[in-house]
Structure formats: C-alpha cells, structure tokens
JSON list of C-alpha atoms in Angstrom, two decimals:
[
{"chain": "A", "resi": 1240, "resn": "GLU", "atom": "CA", "xyz": [6.70, -4.97, -1.28]},
{"chain": "A", "resi": 1241, "resn": "VAL", "atom": "CA", "xyz": [3.48, -3.76, -2.85]},
{"chain": "A", "resi": 1242, "resn": "GLN", "atom": "CA", "xyz": [3.84, -3.10, -6.57]},
{"chain": "A", "resi": 1243, "resn": "LEU", "atom": "CA", "xyz": [1.31, -1.89, -9.10]},
{"chain": "A", "resi": 1244, "resn": "VAL", "atom": "CA", "xyz": [2.35, -1.76, -12.74]},
{"chain": "A", "resi": 1245, "resn": "GLU", "atom": "CA", "xyz": [0.01, -0.30, -15.35]},
{"chain": "A", "resi": 1246, "resn": "SER", "atom": "CA", "xyz": [0.20, -1.02, -19.06]},
{"chain": "A", "resi": 1247, "resn": "GLY", "atom": "CA", "xyz": [-1.87, -0.67, -22.21]},
{"chain": "A", "resi": 1248, "resn": "GLY", "atom": "CA", "xyz": [-1.75, 3.06, -22.72]},
{"chain": "A", "resi": 1249, "resn": "ASP", "atom": "CA", "xyz": [-1.28, 4.22, -26.29]},
{"chain": "A", "resi": 1250, "resn": "LEU", "atom": "CA", "xyz": [-2.15, 6.79, -28.94]},
{"chain": "A", "resi": 1251, "resn": "VAL", "atom": "CA", "xyz": [-5.65, 6.05, -30.21]},
{"chain": "A", "resi": 1252, "resn": "GLN", "atom": "CA", "xyz": [-8.07, 7.83, -32.53]},
{"chain": "A", "resi": 1253, "resn": "PRO", "atom": "CA", "xyz": [-11.33, 9.30, -31.26]},
{"chain": "A", "resi": 1254, "resn": "GLY", "atom": "CA", "xyz": [-13.94, 6.58, -31.05]},
{"chain": "A", "resi": 1255, "resn": "GLY", "atom": "CA", "xyz": [-11.30, 3.92, -30.48]},
{"chain": "A", "resi": 1256, "resn": "SER", "atom": "CA", "xyz": [-10.79, 1.49, -27.62]},
{"chain": "A", "resi": 1257, "resn": "LEU", "atom": "CA", "xyz": [-8.02, 0.42, -25.28]},
{"chain": "A", "resi": 1258, "resn": "ARG", "atom": "CA", "xyz": [-7.77, -2.07, -22.45]},
{"chain": "A", "resi": 1259, "resn": "LEU", "atom": "CA", "xyz": [-5.62, -0.90, -19.60]},
{"chain": "A", "resi": 1260, "resn": "SER", "atom": "CA", "xyz": [-4.11, -3.42, -17.20]},
{"chain": "A", "resi": 1261, "resn": "CYS", "atom": "CA", "xyz": [-2.62, -3.15, -13.73]},
{"chain": "A", "resi": 1262, "resn": "ALA", "atom": "CA", "xyz": [-0.50, -6.04, -12.50]},
{"chain": "A", "resi": 1263, "resn": "ALA", "atom": "CA", "xyz": [-0.39, -6.26, -8.73]},
{"chain": "A", "resi": 1264, "resn": "SER", "atom": "CA", "xyz": [2.10, -8.02, -6.47]},
{"chain": "A", "resi": 1265, "resn": "GLY", "atom": "CA", "xyz": [3.24, -8.05, -2.87]},
{"chain": "A", "resi": 1266, "resn": "PHE", "atom": "CA", "xyz": [-0.20, -8.37, -1.27]},
{"chain": "A", "resi": 1267, "resn": "THR", "atom": "CA", "xyz": [-3.30, -10.56, -1.30]},
{"chain": "A", "resi": 1268, "resn": "PHE", "atom": "CA", "xyz": [-4.94, -8.98, -4.32]},
{"chain": "A", "resi": 1269, "resn": "SER", "atom": "CA", "xyz": [-8.43, -10.37, -3.80]},
{"chain": "A", "resi": 1270, "resn": "SER", "atom": "CA", "xyz": [-8.65, -8.78, -0.34]},
{"chain": "A", "resi": 1271, "resn": "TYR", "atom": "CA", "xyz": [-8.43, -5.22, -1.63]},
{"chain": "A", "resi": 1272, "resn": "ALA", "atom": "CA", "xyz": [-10.65, -2.90, -3.59]},
{"chain": "A", "resi": 1273, "resn": "MET", "atom": "CA", "xyz": [-8.86, -1.34, -6.54]},
{"chain": "A", "resi": 1274, "resn": "SER", "atom": "CA", "xyz": [-9.39, 1.98, -8.26]},
{"chain": "A", "resi": 1275, "resn": "TRP", "atom": "CA", "xyz": [-8.51, 3.87, -11.43]},
{"chain": "A", "resi": 1276, "resn": "VAL", "atom": "CA", "xyz": [-7.69, 7.58, -11.18]},
{"chain": "A", "resi": 1277, "resn": "ARG", "atom": "CA", "xyz": [-6.68, 9.72, -14.15]},
{"chain": "A", "resi": 1278, "resn": "GLN", "atom": "CA", "xyz": [-4.81, 12.96, -14.61]},
{"chain": "A", "resi": 1279, "resn": "ALA", "atom": "CA", "xyz": [-5.04, 15.00, -17.79]},
{"chain": "A", "resi": 1280, "resn": "PRO", "atom": "CA", "xyz": [-1.81, 16.78, -18.80]},
{"chain": "A", "resi": 1281, "resn": "GLY", "atom": "CA", "xyz": [-1.13, 19.63, -16.40]},
{"chain": "A", "resi": 1282, "resn": "LYS", "atom": "CA", "xyz": [-4.41, 19.06, -14.53]},
{"chain": "A", "resi": 1283, "resn": "GLY", "atom": "CA", "xyz": [-5.55, 17.62, -11.24]},
{"chain": "A", "resi": 1284, "resn": "LEU", "atom": "CA", "xyz": [-6.58, 14.15, -10.21]},
{"chain": "A", "resi": 1285, "resn": "ALA", "atom": "CA", "xyz": [-9.92, 12.74, -11.36]},
{"chain": "A", "resi": 1286, "resn": "TRP", "atom": "CA", "xyz": [-11.44, 9.61, -9.89]},
{"chain": "A", "resi": 1287, "resn": "VAL", "atom": "CA", "xyz": [-12.62, 7.17, -12.57]},
{"chain": "A", "resi": 1288, "resn": "SER", "atom": "CA", "xyz": [-13.74, 3.86, -11.09]},
{"chain": "A", "resi": 1289, "resn": "VAL", "atom": "CA", "xyz": [-13.50, 1.37, -8.23]},
{"chain": "A", "resi": 1290, "resn": "ILE", "atom": "CA", "xyz": [-14.09, -2.36, -7.90]},
{"chain": "A", "resi": 1291, "resn": "SER", "atom": "CA", "xyz": [-14.43, -4.38, -4.71]},
{"chain": "A", "resi": 1292, "resn": "GLY", "atom": "CA", "xyz": [-12.05, -7.21, -3.86]},
{"chain": "A", "resi": 1293, "resn": "SER", "atom": "CA", "xyz": [-14.47, -9.86, -5.06]},
{"chain": "A", "resi": 1294, "resn": "GLY", "atom": "CA", "xyz": [-15.38, -7.89, -8.16]},
{"chain": "A", "resi": 1295, "resn": "GLY", "atom": "CA", "xyz": [-19.03, -7.89, -7.16]},
{"chain": "A", "resi": 1296, "resn": "THR", "atom": "CA", "xyz": [-19.33, -4.14, -6.62]},
{"chain": "A", "resi": 1297, "resn": "THR", "atom": "CA", "xyz": [-18.25, -1.48, -9.09]},
{"chain": "A", "resi": 1298, "resn": "TYR", "atom": "CA", "xyz": [-18.69, 2.26, -9.41]},
{"chain": "A", "resi": 1299, "resn": "LEU", "atom": "CA", "xyz": [-17.89, 4.55, -12.32]},
{"chain": "A", "resi": 1300, "resn": "ALA", "atom": "CA", "xyz": [-17.66, 8.30, -12.72]},
{"chain": "A", "resi": 1301, "resn": "ASP", "atom": "CA", "xyz": [-20.53, 9.78, -14.72]},
{"chain": "A", "resi": 1302, "resn": "SER", "atom": "CA", "xyz": [-18.08, 11.03, -17.35]},
{"chain": "A", "resi": 1303, "resn": "VAL", "atom": "CA", "xyz": [-17.16, 7.45, -18.31]},
{"chain": "A", "resi": 1304, "resn": "LYS", "atom": "CA", "xyz": [-20.38, 5.54, -17.62]},
{"chain": "A", "resi": 1305, "resn": "GLY", "atom": "CA", "xyz": [-21.49, 3.54, -20.62]},
{"chain": "A", "resi": 1306, "resn": "ARG", "atom": "CA", "xyz": [-18.03, 3.77, -22.17]},
{"chain": "A", "resi": 1307, "resn": "PHE", "atom": "CA", "xyz": [-15.60, 2.33, -19.59]},
{"chain": "A", "resi": 1308, "resn": "THR", "atom": "CA", "xyz": [-15.78, -0.97, -17.71]},
{"chain": "A", "resi": 1309, "resn": "ILE", "atom": "CA", "xyz": [-13.71, -1.95, -14.70]},
{"chain": "A", "resi": 1310, "resn": "SER", "atom": "CA", "xyz": [-12.96, -5.59, -13.98]},
{"chain": "A", "resi": 1311, "resn": "ARG", "atom": "CA", "xyz": [-10.42, -7.79, -12.26]},
{"chain": "A", "resi": 1312, "resn": "ASP", "atom": "CA", "xyz": [-9.01, -11.29, -12.50]},
{"chain": "A", "resi": 1313, "resn": "ASN", "atom": "CA", "xyz": [-8.02, -12.34, -9.00]},
{"chain": "A", "resi": 1314, "resn": "SER", "atom": "CA", "xyz": [-6.38, -15.51, -10.31]},
{"chain": "A", "resi": 1315, "resn": "LYS", "atom": "CA", "xyz": [-3.99, -13.31, -12.28]},
{"chain": "A", "resi": 1316, "resn": "ASN", "atom": "CA", "xyz": [-3.70, -10.49, -9.71]},
{"chain": "A", "resi": 1317, "resn": "THR", "atom": "CA", "xyz": [-4.67, -8.06, -12.44]},
{"chain": "A", "resi": 1318, "resn": "LEU", "atom": "CA", "xyz": [-7.01, -5.09, -12.64]},
{"chain": "A", "resi": 1319, "resn": "TYR", "atom": "CA", "xyz": [-8.45, -3.91, -15.95]},
{"chain": "A", "resi": 1320, "resn": "LEU", "atom": "CA", "xyz": [-10.10, -0.85, -17.42]},
{"chain": "A", "resi": 1321, "resn": "GLN", "atom": "CA", "xyz": [-11.79, -1.36, -20.77]},
{"chain": "A", "resi": 1322, "resn": "THR", "atom": "CA", "xyz": [-12.13, 2.03, -22.42]},
{"chain": "A", "resi": 1323, "resn": "ASN", "atom": "CA", "xyz": [-14.44, 2.40, -25.43]},
{"chain": "A", "resi": 1324, "resn": "SER", "atom": "CA", "xyz": [-15.68, 5.34, -27.52]},
{"chain": "A", "resi": 1325, "resn": "LEU", "atom": "CA", "xyz": [-12.66, 7.34, -26.46]},
{"chain": "A", "resi": 1326, "resn": "ARG", "atom": "CA", "xyz": [-12.76, 11.12, -26.67]},
{"chain": "A", "resi": 1327, "resn": "ALA", "atom": "CA", "xyz": [-10.09, 13.77, -26.68]},
{"chain": "A", "resi": 1328, "resn": "GLU", "atom": "CA", "xyz": [-11.00, 14.64, -23.09]},
{"chain": "A", "resi": 1329, "resn": "ASP", "atom": "CA", "xyz": [-10.05, 11.10, -22.01]},
{"chain": "A", "resi": 1330, "resn": "THR", "atom": "CA", "xyz": [-6.42, 11.92, -22.73]},
{"chain": "A", "resi": 1331, "resn": "ALA", "atom": "CA", "xyz": [-4.64, 11.42, -19.42]},
{"chain": "A", "resi": 1332, "resn": "VAL", "atom": "CA", "xyz": [-2.26, 9.37, -17.36]},
{"chain": "A", "resi": 1333, "resn": "TYR", "atom": "CA", "xyz": [-4.27, 6.56, -15.85]},
{"chain": "A", "resi": 1334, "resn": "TYR", "atom": "CA", "xyz": [-3.20, 5.36, -12.41]},
{"chain": "A", "resi": 1335, "resn": "CYS", "atom": "CA", "xyz": [-4.32, 2.23, -10.65]},
{"chain": "A", "resi": 1336, "resn": "ALA", "atom": "CA", "xyz": [-4.42, 2.44, -6.88]},
{"chain": "A", "resi": 1337, "resn": "ARG", "atom": "CA", "xyz": [-5.14, 0.11, -3.98]},
{"chain": "A", "resi": 1338, "resn": "GLY", "atom": "CA", "xyz": [-7.88, 0.74, -1.44]},
{"chain": "A", "resi": 1339, "resn": "SER", "atom": "CA", "xyz": [-8.65, -1.47, 1.50]},
{"chain": "A", "resi": 1340, "resn": "GLY", "atom": "CA", "xyz": [-11.32, -4.13, 1.74]},
{"chain": "A", "resi": 1341, "resn": "ALA", "atom": "CA", "xyz": [-14.22, -1.80, 1.08]},
{"chain": "A", "resi": 1342, "resn": "THR", "atom": "CA", "xyz": [-14.73, 0.32, -2.01]},
{"chain": "A", "resi": 1343, "resn": "ASN", "atom": "CA", "xyz": [-14.95, 3.55, -0.04]},
{"chain": "A", "resi": 1344, "resn": "THR", "atom": "CA", "xyz": [-11.46, 3.91, 1.37]},
{"chain": "A", "resi": 1345, "resn": "ALA", "atom": "CA", "xyz": [-8.33, 5.99, 0.91]},
{"chain": "A", "resi": 1346, "resn": "LEU", "atom": "CA", "xyz": [-5.83, 4.87, -1.72]},
{"chain": "A", "resi": 1347, "resn": "ASP", "atom": "CA", "xyz": [-2.61, 3.78, -0.10]},
{"chain": "A", "resi": 1348, "resn": "TYR", "atom": "CA", "xyz": [-0.53, 2.49, -3.01]},
{"chain": "A", "resi": 1349, "resn": "TRP", "atom": "CA", "xyz": [-0.36, 3.86, -6.55]},
{"chain": "A", "resi": 1350, "resn": "GLY", "atom": "CA", "xyz": [1.24, 2.68, -9.76]},
{"chain": "A", "resi": 1351, "resn": "GLN", "atom": "CA", "xyz": [3.38, 4.90, -11.98]},
{"chain": "A", "resi": 1352, "resn": "GLY", "atom": "CA", "xyz": [0.58, 5.31, -14.51]},
{"chain": "A", "resi": 1353, "resn": "THR", "atom": "CA", "xyz": [0.04, 4.64, -18.20]},
{"chain": "A", "resi": 1354, "resn": "LEU", "atom": "CA", "xyz": [-0.57, 7.39, -20.76]},
{"chain": "A", "resi": 1355, "resn": "VAL", "atom": "CA", "xyz": [-3.63, 7.35, -22.98]},
{"chain": "A", "resi": 1356, "resn": "THR", "atom": "CA", "xyz": [-3.62, 9.88, -25.80]},
{"chain": "A", "resi": 1357, "resn": "VAL", "atom": "CA", "xyz": [-6.76, 10.31, -27.88]},
{"chain": "A", "resi": 1358, "resn": "SER", "atom": "CA", "xyz": [-6.01, 12.21, -31.06]},
{"chain": "A", "resi": 1359, "resn": "PRO", "atom": "CA", "xyz": [-6.73, 11.95, -34.81]},
{"chain": "B", "resi": 1246, "resn": "ASP", "atom": "CA", "xyz": [-22.10, 14.33, -6.20]},
{"chain": "B", "resi": 1247, "resn": "ILE", "atom": "CA", "xyz": [-19.93, 15.75, -3.42]},
{"chain": "B", "resi": 1248, "resn": "VAL", "atom": "CA", "xyz": [-17.93, 18.73, -4.66]},
{"chain": "B", "resi": 1249, "resn": "MET", "atom": "CA", "xyz": [-14.53, 19.31, -3.07]},
{"chain": "B", "resi": 1250, "resn": "THR", "atom": "CA", "xyz": [-12.93, 22.73, -3.00]},
{"chain": "B", "resi": 1251, "resn": "GLN", "atom": "CA", "xyz": [-9.48, 23.73, -1.76]},
{"chain": "B", "resi": 1252, "resn": "SER", "atom": "CA", "xyz": [-7.90, 27.01, -0.75]},
{"chain": "B", "resi": 1253, "resn": "PRO", "atom": "CA", "xyz": [-5.63, 28.60, -1.56]},
{"chain": "B", "resi": 1254, "resn": "ASP", "atom": "CA", "xyz": [-4.82, 27.50, -5.12]},
{"chain": "B", "resi": 1255, "resn": "SER", "atom": "CA", "xyz": [-1.15, 27.98, -4.31]},
{"chain": "B", "resi": 1256, "resn": "LEU", "atom": "CA", "xyz": [1.02, 29.24, -1.51]},
{"chain": "B", "resi": 1257, "resn": "ALA", "atom": "CA", "xyz": [4.68, 30.01, -0.91]},
{"chain": "B", "resi": 1258, "resn": "VAL", "atom": "CA", "xyz": [6.11, 29.50, 2.54]},
{"chain": "B", "resi": 1259, "resn": "SER", "atom": "CA", "xyz": [9.59, 30.05, 3.93]},
{"chain": "B", "resi": 1260, "resn": "LEU", "atom": "CA", "xyz": [11.59, 27.02, 4.96]},
{"chain": "B", "resi": 1261, "resn": "GLY", "atom": "CA", "xyz": [10.75, 26.05, 8.52]},
{"chain": "B", "resi": 1262, "resn": "GLU", "atom": "CA", "xyz": [7.48, 27.98, 8.51]},
{"chain": "B", "resi": 1263, "resn": "ARG", "atom": "CA", "xyz": [3.95, 26.60, 8.70]},
{"chain": "B", "resi": 1264, "resn": "ALA", "atom": "CA", "xyz": [1.85, 25.83, 5.64]},
{"chain": "B", "resi": 1265, "resn": "THR", "atom": "CA", "xyz": [-1.92, 25.45, 5.92]},
{"chain": "B", "resi": 1266, "resn": "ILE", "atom": "CA", "xyz": [-4.23, 24.09, 3.23]},
{"chain": "B", "resi": 1267, "resn": "ASN", "atom": "CA", "xyz": [-8.00, 24.07, 3.50]},
{"chain": "B", "resi": 1268, "resn": "CYS", "atom": "CA", "xyz": [-10.46, 21.64, 1.97]},
{"chain": "B", "resi": 1269, "resn": "LYS", "atom": "CA", "xyz": [-14.22, 21.92, 1.99]},
{"chain": "B", "resi": 1270, "resn": "SER", "atom": "CA", "xyz": [-16.82, 19.36, 0.96]},
{"chain": "B", "resi": 1271, "resn": "SER", "atom": "CA", "xyz": [-20.28, 20.28, -0.32]},
{"chain": "B", "resi": 1272, "resn": "GLN", "atom": "CA", "xyz": [-21.84, 17.90, 2.20]},
{"chain": "B", "resi": 1273, "resn": "SER", "atom": "CA", "xyz": [-20.74, 16.12, 5.33]},
{"chain": "B", "resi": 1274, "resn": "VAL", "atom": "CA", "xyz": [-18.39, 13.17, 4.89]},
{"chain": "B", "resi": 1275, "resn": "LEU", "atom": "CA", "xyz": [-18.80, 11.95, 8.45]},
{"chain": "B", "resi": 1276, "resn": "TYR", "atom": "CA", "xyz": [-19.26, 8.18, 8.30]},
{"chain": "B", "resi": 1277, "resn": "SER", "atom": "CA", "xyz": [-21.80, 7.34, 10.99]},
{"chain": "B", "resi": 1278, "resn": "SER", "atom": "CA", "xyz": [-20.78, 3.71, 11.44]},
{"chain": "B", "resi": 1279, "resn": "ASN", "atom": "CA", "xyz": [-17.36, 4.63, 12.89]},
{"chain": "B", "resi": 1280, "resn": "ASN", "atom": "CA", "xyz": [-17.83, 8.37, 13.55]},
{"chain": "B", "resi": 1281, "resn": "LYS", "atom": "CA", "xyz": [-14.88, 9.16, 11.31]},
{"chain": "B", "resi": 1282, "resn": "ASN", "atom": "CA", "xyz": [-14.60, 11.56, 8.41]},
{"chain": "B", "resi": 1283, "resn": "SER", "atom": "CA", "xyz": [-14.00, 9.92, 5.03]},
{"chain": "B", "resi": 1284, "resn": "LEU", "atom": "CA", "xyz": [-11.37, 12.40, 3.94]},
{"chain": "B", "resi": 1285, "resn": "ALA", "atom": "CA", "xyz": [-7.83, 11.76, 2.66]},
{"chain": "B", "resi": 1286, "resn": "TRP", "atom": "CA", "xyz": [-4.90, 13.97, 1.75]},
{"chain": "B", "resi": 1287, "resn": "TYR", "atom": "CA", "xyz": [-2.36, 13.15, -0.96]},
{"chain": "B", "resi": 1288, "resn": "GLN", "atom": "CA", "xyz": [0.94, 14.69, -1.97]},
{"chain": "B", "resi": 1289, "resn": "GLN", "atom": "CA", "xyz": [2.05, 14.67, -5.60]},
{"chain": "B", "resi": 1290, "resn": "LYS", "atom": "CA", "xyz": [5.52, 15.70, -6.68]},
{"chain": "B", "resi": 1291, "resn": "PRO", "atom": "CA", "xyz": [6.30, 16.43, -10.35]},
{"chain": "B", "resi": 1292, "resn": "GLY", "atom": "CA", "xyz": [6.53, 13.30, -12.47]},
{"chain": "B", "resi": 1293, "resn": "GLN", "atom": "CA", "xyz": [5.41, 11.05, -9.62]},
{"chain": "B", "resi": 1294, "resn": "PRO", "atom": "CA", "xyz": [2.15, 9.36, -8.67]},
{"chain": "B", "resi": 1295, "resn": "PRO", "atom": "CA", "xyz": [0.26, 10.68, -5.66]},
{"chain": "B", "resi": 1296, "resn": "LYS", "atom": "CA", "xyz": [1.25, 9.55, -2.20]},
{"chain": "B", "resi": 1297, "resn": "LEU", "atom": "CA", "xyz": [-1.21, 9.04, 0.64]},
{"chain": "B", "resi": 1298, "resn": "LEU", "atom": "CA", "xyz": [-0.42, 11.29, 3.62]},
{"chain": "B", "resi": 1299, "resn": "ILE", "atom": "CA", "xyz": [-3.54, 11.32, 5.79]},
{"chain": "B", "resi": 1300, "resn": "TYR", "atom": "CA", "xyz": [-6.75, 9.25, 5.94]},
{"chain": "B", "resi": 1301, "resn": "TRP", "atom": "CA", "xyz": [-9.87, 9.44, 8.11]},
{"chain": "B", "resi": 1302, "resn": "ALA", "atom": "CA", "xyz": [-9.09, 13.18, 8.09]},
{"chain": "B", "resi": 1303, "resn": "SER", "atom": "CA", "xyz": [-6.41, 12.97, 10.77]},
{"chain": "B", "resi": 1304, "resn": "THR", "atom": "CA", "xyz": [-4.68, 9.57, 10.73]},
{"chain": "B", "resi": 1305, "resn": "ARG", "atom": "CA", "xyz": [-1.16, 9.82, 9.39]},
{"chain": "B", "resi": 1306, "resn": "GLU", "atom": "CA", "xyz": [-0.13, 7.08, 6.98]},
{"chain": "B", "resi": 1307, "resn": "SER", "atom": "CA", "xyz": [2.79, 4.94, 8.10]},
{"chain": "B", "resi": 1308, "resn": "GLY", "atom": "CA", "xyz": [6.13, 6.55, 7.30]},
{"chain": "B", "resi": 1309, "resn": "VAL", "atom": "CA", "xyz": [4.75, 10.06, 6.82]},
{"chain": "B", "resi": 1310, "resn": "PRO", "atom": "CA", "xyz": [6.71, 12.66, 8.82]},
{"chain": "B", "resi": 1311, "resn": "ASP", "atom": "CA", "xyz": [4.91, 14.02, 11.86]},
{"chain": "B", "resi": 1312, "resn": "ARG", "atom": "CA", "xyz": [5.20, 17.58, 10.55]},
{"chain": "B", "resi": 1313, "resn": "PHE", "atom": "CA", "xyz": [2.15, 16.65, 8.44]},
{"chain": "B", "resi": 1314, "resn": "SER", "atom": "CA", "xyz": [-1.16, 16.71, 10.29]},
{"chain": "B", "resi": 1315, "resn": "GLY", "atom": "CA", "xyz": [-4.82, 16.70, 9.34]},
{"chain": "B", "resi": 1316, "resn": "SER", "atom": "CA", "xyz": [-7.78, 18.10, 11.18]},
{"chain": "B", "resi": 1317, "resn": "GLY", "atom": "CA", "xyz": [-11.41, 19.02, 10.75]},
{"chain": "B", "resi": 1318, "resn": "SER", "atom": "CA", "xyz": [-14.81, 17.38, 10.69]},
{"chain": "B", "resi": 1319, "resn": "GLY", "atom": "CA", "xyz": [-18.04, 17.39, 8.76]},
{"chain": "B", "resi": 1320, "resn": "THR", "atom": "CA", "xyz": [-17.37, 19.62, 5.78]},
{"chain": "B", "resi": 1321, "resn": "ASP", "atom": "CA", "xyz": [-14.24, 21.60, 6.69]},
{"chain": "B", "resi": 1322, "resn": "PHE", "atom": "CA", "xyz": [-10.76, 20.14, 6.80]},
{"chain": "B", "resi": 1323, "resn": "THR", "atom": "CA", "xyz": [-7.18, 21.33, 7.06]},
{"chain": "B", "resi": 1324, "resn": "LEU", "atom": "CA", "xyz": [-3.78, 19.91, 6.18]},
{"chain": "B", "resi": 1325, "resn": "THR", "atom": "CA", "xyz": [-0.94, 21.51, 8.11]},
{"chain": "B", "resi": 1326, "resn": "ILE", "atom": "CA", "xyz": [2.76, 21.22, 7.44]},
{"chain": "B", "resi": 1327, "resn": "SER", "atom": "CA", "xyz": [4.23, 22.47, 10.69]},
{"chain": "B", "resi": 1328, "resn": "SER", "atom": "CA", "xyz": [7.73, 23.24, 9.45]},
{"chain": "B", "resi": 1329, "resn": "LEU", "atom": "CA", "xyz": [8.08, 23.30, 5.68]},
{"chain": "B", "resi": 1330, "resn": "GLN", "atom": "CA", "xyz": [11.02, 21.40, 4.23]},
{"chain": "B", "resi": 1331, "resn": "ALA", "atom": "CA", "xyz": [12.41, 21.66, 0.70]},
{"chain": "B", "resi": 1332, "resn": "GLU", "atom": "CA", "xyz": [11.16, 18.15, -0.10]},
{"chain": "B", "resi": 1333, "resn": "ASP", "atom": "CA", "xyz": [7.58, 19.21, 0.68]},
{"chain": "B", "resi": 1334, "resn": "VAL", "atom": "CA", "xyz": [7.31, 21.22, -2.54]},
{"chain": "B", "resi": 1335, "resn": "ALA", "atom": "CA", "xyz": [4.40, 19.50, -4.25]},
{"chain": "B", "resi": 1336, "resn": "VAL", "atom": "CA", "xyz": [0.73, 19.69, -5.09]},
{"chain": "B", "resi": 1337, "resn": "TYR", "atom": "CA", "xyz": [-1.61, 18.55, -2.33]},
{"chain": "B", "resi": 1338, "resn": "TYR", "atom": "CA", "xyz": [-5.05, 17.07, -2.96]},
{"chain": "B", "resi": 1339, "resn": "CYS", "atom": "CA", "xyz": [-7.91, 16.20, -0.66]},
{"chain": "B", "resi": 1340, "resn": "GLN", "atom": "CA", "xyz": [-10.36, 13.42, -1.56]},
{"chain": "B", "resi": 1341, "resn": "GLN", "atom": "CA", "xyz": [-13.63, 12.30, -0.08]},
{"chain": "B", "resi": 1342, "resn": "TYR", "atom": "CA", "xyz": [-14.34, 8.59, -0.01]},
{"chain": "B", "resi": 1343, "resn": "TYR", "atom": "CA", "xyz": [-17.73, 8.88, 1.67]},
{"chain": "B", "resi": 1344, "resn": "SER", "atom": "CA", "xyz": [-19.81, 8.29, -1.43]},
{"chain": "B", "resi": 1345, "resn": "SER", "atom": "CA", "xyz": [-19.27, 7.56, -5.10]},
{"chain": "B", "resi": 1346, "resn": "PRO", "atom": "CA", "xyz": [-18.02, 9.37, -7.13]},
{"chain": "B", "resi": 1347, "resn": "PHE", "atom": "CA", "xyz": [-15.05, 9.65, -4.78]},
{"chain": "B", "resi": 1348, "resn": "THR", "atom": "CA", "xyz": [-14.11, 13.16, -5.79]},
{"chain": "B", "resi": 1349, "resn": "PHE", "atom": "CA", "xyz": [-10.81, 14.99, -5.43]},
{"chain": "B", "resi": 1350, "resn": "GLY", "atom": "CA", "xyz": [-10.25, 18.64, -4.71]},
{"chain": "B", "resi": 1351, "resn": "PRO", "atom": "CA", "xyz": [-8.55, 20.74, -7.42]},
{"chain": "B", "resi": 1352, "resn": "GLY", "atom": "CA", "xyz": [-5.20, 20.75, -5.63]},
{"chain": "B", "resi": 1353, "resn": "THR", "atom": "CA", "xyz": [-3.01, 23.29, -3.84]},
{"chain": "B", "resi": 1354, "resn": "LYS", "atom": "CA", "xyz": [0.51, 23.94, -5.03]},
{"chain": "B", "resi": 1355, "resn": "VAL", "atom": "CA", "xyz": [3.07, 24.53, -2.27]},
{"chain": "B", "resi": 1356, "resn": "ASP", "atom": "CA", "xyz": [6.36, 26.29, -3.04]},
{"chain": "B", "resi": 1357, "resn": "ILE", "atom": "CA", "xyz": [9.26, 27.75, -1.11]},
{"chain": "B", "resi": 1358, "resn": "LYS", "atom": "CA", "xyz": [9.26, 31.51, -0.59]}
]
C-alpha cells in the first residue's frame, strides 16, 4: 500500500525557516517523481515544486524560487522541502504527492498534509 | 505560465442528475510525443487531500466510478458526473502537467440541490 506521511509543519515567525519531510512507503521511491502542493486556508490548490526520481531535475513555482528548495534522499525514501524566508502568504497545508517517472505527470497518491503557519 | 480557468465556480445538481464542469487552459496542453492532453482532474472532499480522478484528459484512474468521465482536447476540457451521488459533493480541480509551473484551476464546488 502506497503511503505518504508529511511532517515538519509548525508555527514560525516571518523570515523563519522550516524543513518539511515526506516519508514514502509501499513503492519503489526512486522510480517516481515527487511533488509538493500547498493549500492556503479556505483556498484552492497551488503547485509548489517537483523533483525527478533521481533528483537530477527540479522545478519550483516562481512564488517560492530563491526561498524554497526541494530535495530527496532515495536511501531513506524521503522527500524534503526546505522553506526559508517564510512569509505570511506561505501559510498553508503542504501536501506531498507522487507522480510517475517523469516530472510532468498527474499526481496519483497524496499525503494528508502538514500545516505551516507563518505569523508573528 | 499556463493559466487554468474553471466554470462554473459552483453548481448544485439534483441526485441522479448530470453535473458538468469546464476547464480551459491559456495554451494547448497537447503533448506531441504521445498525442495526449496533459490534463488531470482531482476531487477534494472537506478535510481530505485531493484524489486523482482522471489523467491524460480522459483516462479514468483505477477504482474511480465510471460515472466520472473526462473529455476535451487542446485548451478546452470537461469533467462530467453522469449521475450525481451524495458522496460526490466536493471541490473539483483541473491541473495541467504540460509545462512547469504545473498549474491548477481555481476549483468548482459541487453540491446537492
């Protein structure tokens, strides 16, 4: 059974940092691209970032470029999102989701999400 | 960036009736290498993560009831629920995965009339 479990969300002050993690199980992690998608309270879905199975290809939304970094450790079956210089508008539930082999695919499994709150 | 729009913002349909949601992309999402449209539909119920319903614009994900269908090509797409059930109350999102950033539509809320 495919499972994705996010962690690392917290209340953080503006300008602060958090590292989000997504522990994957039930599939060959290194064979799949992985994505982060966020959802601000009461709002729609917003794509954040994707990383290829090998980790060699990454893409970021313009709104987080220069502040967020996506990475993965295939030996630990874990996806990461390093978030720096956080702003109030980064407040959201952050979901990790599985793609297929390529970075440009639909997202077939999603975690339950982890809440990041940016507030003084 | 490809901008995704959806219509209507919300709709209420009687149980057993058809629900139709439209999605439009600001440029074609037809992937030339396989002649398929890089368009997915997701369902999100309150308090839950999104669930993939349809990919490549018209391919139903495994386990998704056949009352859900997707159609369209190029820039115009449609999600149809042929006979609305109570458990279909949710927000529905389209997403293009043709080019980064892989943008979502704003969502369409479906309720029971």
